[in-house]
């Protein structure tokens, strides 16, 4: 069962080869064995999962086949789940039990999914390595050849990505504010897509940076992502930025092929610090697309070089405002003080970890009187130019292909001394958030250390279909079948 893709499991359920209960029990068993090592889940919900599985089996017996009927999934612990603790990876929300369900997770339940539990993440989704979670780091199921040091799964959706890579779930929800779907997918050898800003409702997702946050799936294959995104997407009157547009058939788009498509290669994504293996993988990916009938063209995105710097102004600015609500009065854990101000200070000092505090301080600084124009306003202007770069190139090309991240996964402890080194991870992913365009990471191969490397496909706003077509073409050519050492059904 652990070798099944989501699409394969769905076919097996429909044919009655096994029940959702069989599938759910198998995954719960695997979680029991491997989660103590990987720490991919903060909360496991076996009773809830078995209840969902029972109603899925009843639906299947009645011949009702929803998009995800009976499919066990992990939910990033940033999505509010009714009656199930939702921590955002933070001590400050350690005891928060939402009285409502996020729109995205409600959509998955409507379509028959089974929830196995809540996946670990960087605190408030701030990070690229899952080191900042108040519930301990996630360990990647991958290791370097001949080296057993624990590696990071990437972040912030590291629990989601590790769970899928280790075969503890058939898919998982994730969110991407600056790369948190695509970078962990790349590190863990799986697929993930951040759709266009507005495609999925943000209602009920703990907010990090509201103008950048977007939900999306991680799963084993491009088609599995298409099936999940189909369910997660759609207009929601409860999110004023959600797009009132029809949701296309994403799975059908995976079968379109790339013949006649023009694929752009942005020259600014070439960096001297990038390992040569990543450059080689990139060239290989472009060759695969050319062989399948696509035309490869060089393009320029001149403002890309400001992407990282402006992201690390805009994202903390919005975070500092969003996180003001955790004051010990309503949602959060409380640490008392002599008066109200002291209660706020004590609560926030005890409840937030150091990366979150750093972001709040940067954000408060760039928004403060006297600095607002120099930093925040300037960053917003450059953000408009980054979007204009993409608008211009998408007049002549249908999609862009780049590496997802400037390196493969690194070991726990590496790059931890200097926050700027950690921020550099996001150099290829943040432009898609700054401009709102869709982006996917597809595993393309292994590096010399035996670690997965992903390629990123970027597309026009609300044209996820072309992104799926290109992603599927890379997947077909790459034939990526490598498995991590630590996985369910494969021994450790
Ligand atoms: N690594 C980036 C950050 O720390 C992106 C995080 C995300 O996409 N949630 O801000």
PDB file of C-alpha atoms and ligand atoms in Angstrom, residues 125-128 156 175-180 208 311-312 359 426, ligand 1:
ATOM      1  CA  UNK A 125       5.640  29.266   8.785  1.00  0.00           C
ATOM      2  CA  UNK A 126       8.768  31.412   9.148  1.00  0.00           C
ATOM      3  CA  UNK A 127      11.768  29.424   8.005  1.00  0.00           C
ATOM      4  CA  UNK A 128      13.298  27.187   5.369  1.00  0.00           C
ATOM      5  CA  UNK A 156       8.226  25.798   6.360  1.00  0.00           C
ATOM      6  CA  UNK A 175       1.321  26.888   2.410  1.00  0.00           C
ATOM      7  CA  UNK A 176       3.786  29.036   0.510  1.00  0.00           C
ATOM      8  CA  UNK A 177       4.542  32.649   1.459  1.00  0.00           C
ATOM      9  CA  UNK A 178       8.067  32.691   0.034  1.00  0.00           C
ATOM     10  CA  UNK A 179       8.692  29.107  -1.074  1.00  0.00           C
ATOM     11  CA  UNK A 180       7.390  26.904   1.715  1.00  0.00           C
ATOM     12  CA  UNK A 208       1.851  35.095   8.191  1.00  0.00           C
ATOM     13  CA  UNK A 311      10.509  39.948   0.341  1.00  0.00           C
ATOM     14  CA  UNK A 312      12.358  40.212   3.656  1.00  0.00           C
ATOM     15  CA  UNK A 359      10.620  39.125  12.078  1.00  0.00           C
ATOM     16  CA  UNK A 426      14.390  31.391  -0.911  1.00  0.00           C
TER      17      UNK A 426
HETATM   18  N1  LIG B   1      11.490  30.702   4.016  1.00  0.00           N
HETATM   19  C1  LIG B   1      10.631  31.821   3.819  1.00  0.00           C
HETATM   20  C2  LIG B   1      10.500  32.603   5.116  1.00  0.00           C
HETATM   21  O1  LIG B   1      11.076  32.199   6.054  1.00  0.00           O
HETATM   22  C3  LIG B   1       9.287  31.400   3.290  1.00  0.00           C
HETATM   23  C4  LIG B   1       8.381  30.839   4.295  1.00  0.00           C
HETATM   24  C5  LIG B   1       7.051  30.470   3.723  1.00  0.00           C
HETATM   25  O2  LIG B   1       6.877  30.380   2.497  1.00  0.00           O
HETATM   26  N2  LIG B   1       6.093  30.283   4.605  1.00  0.00           N
HETATM   27  O3  LIG B   1       9.845  33.605   5.173  1.00  0.00           O
END
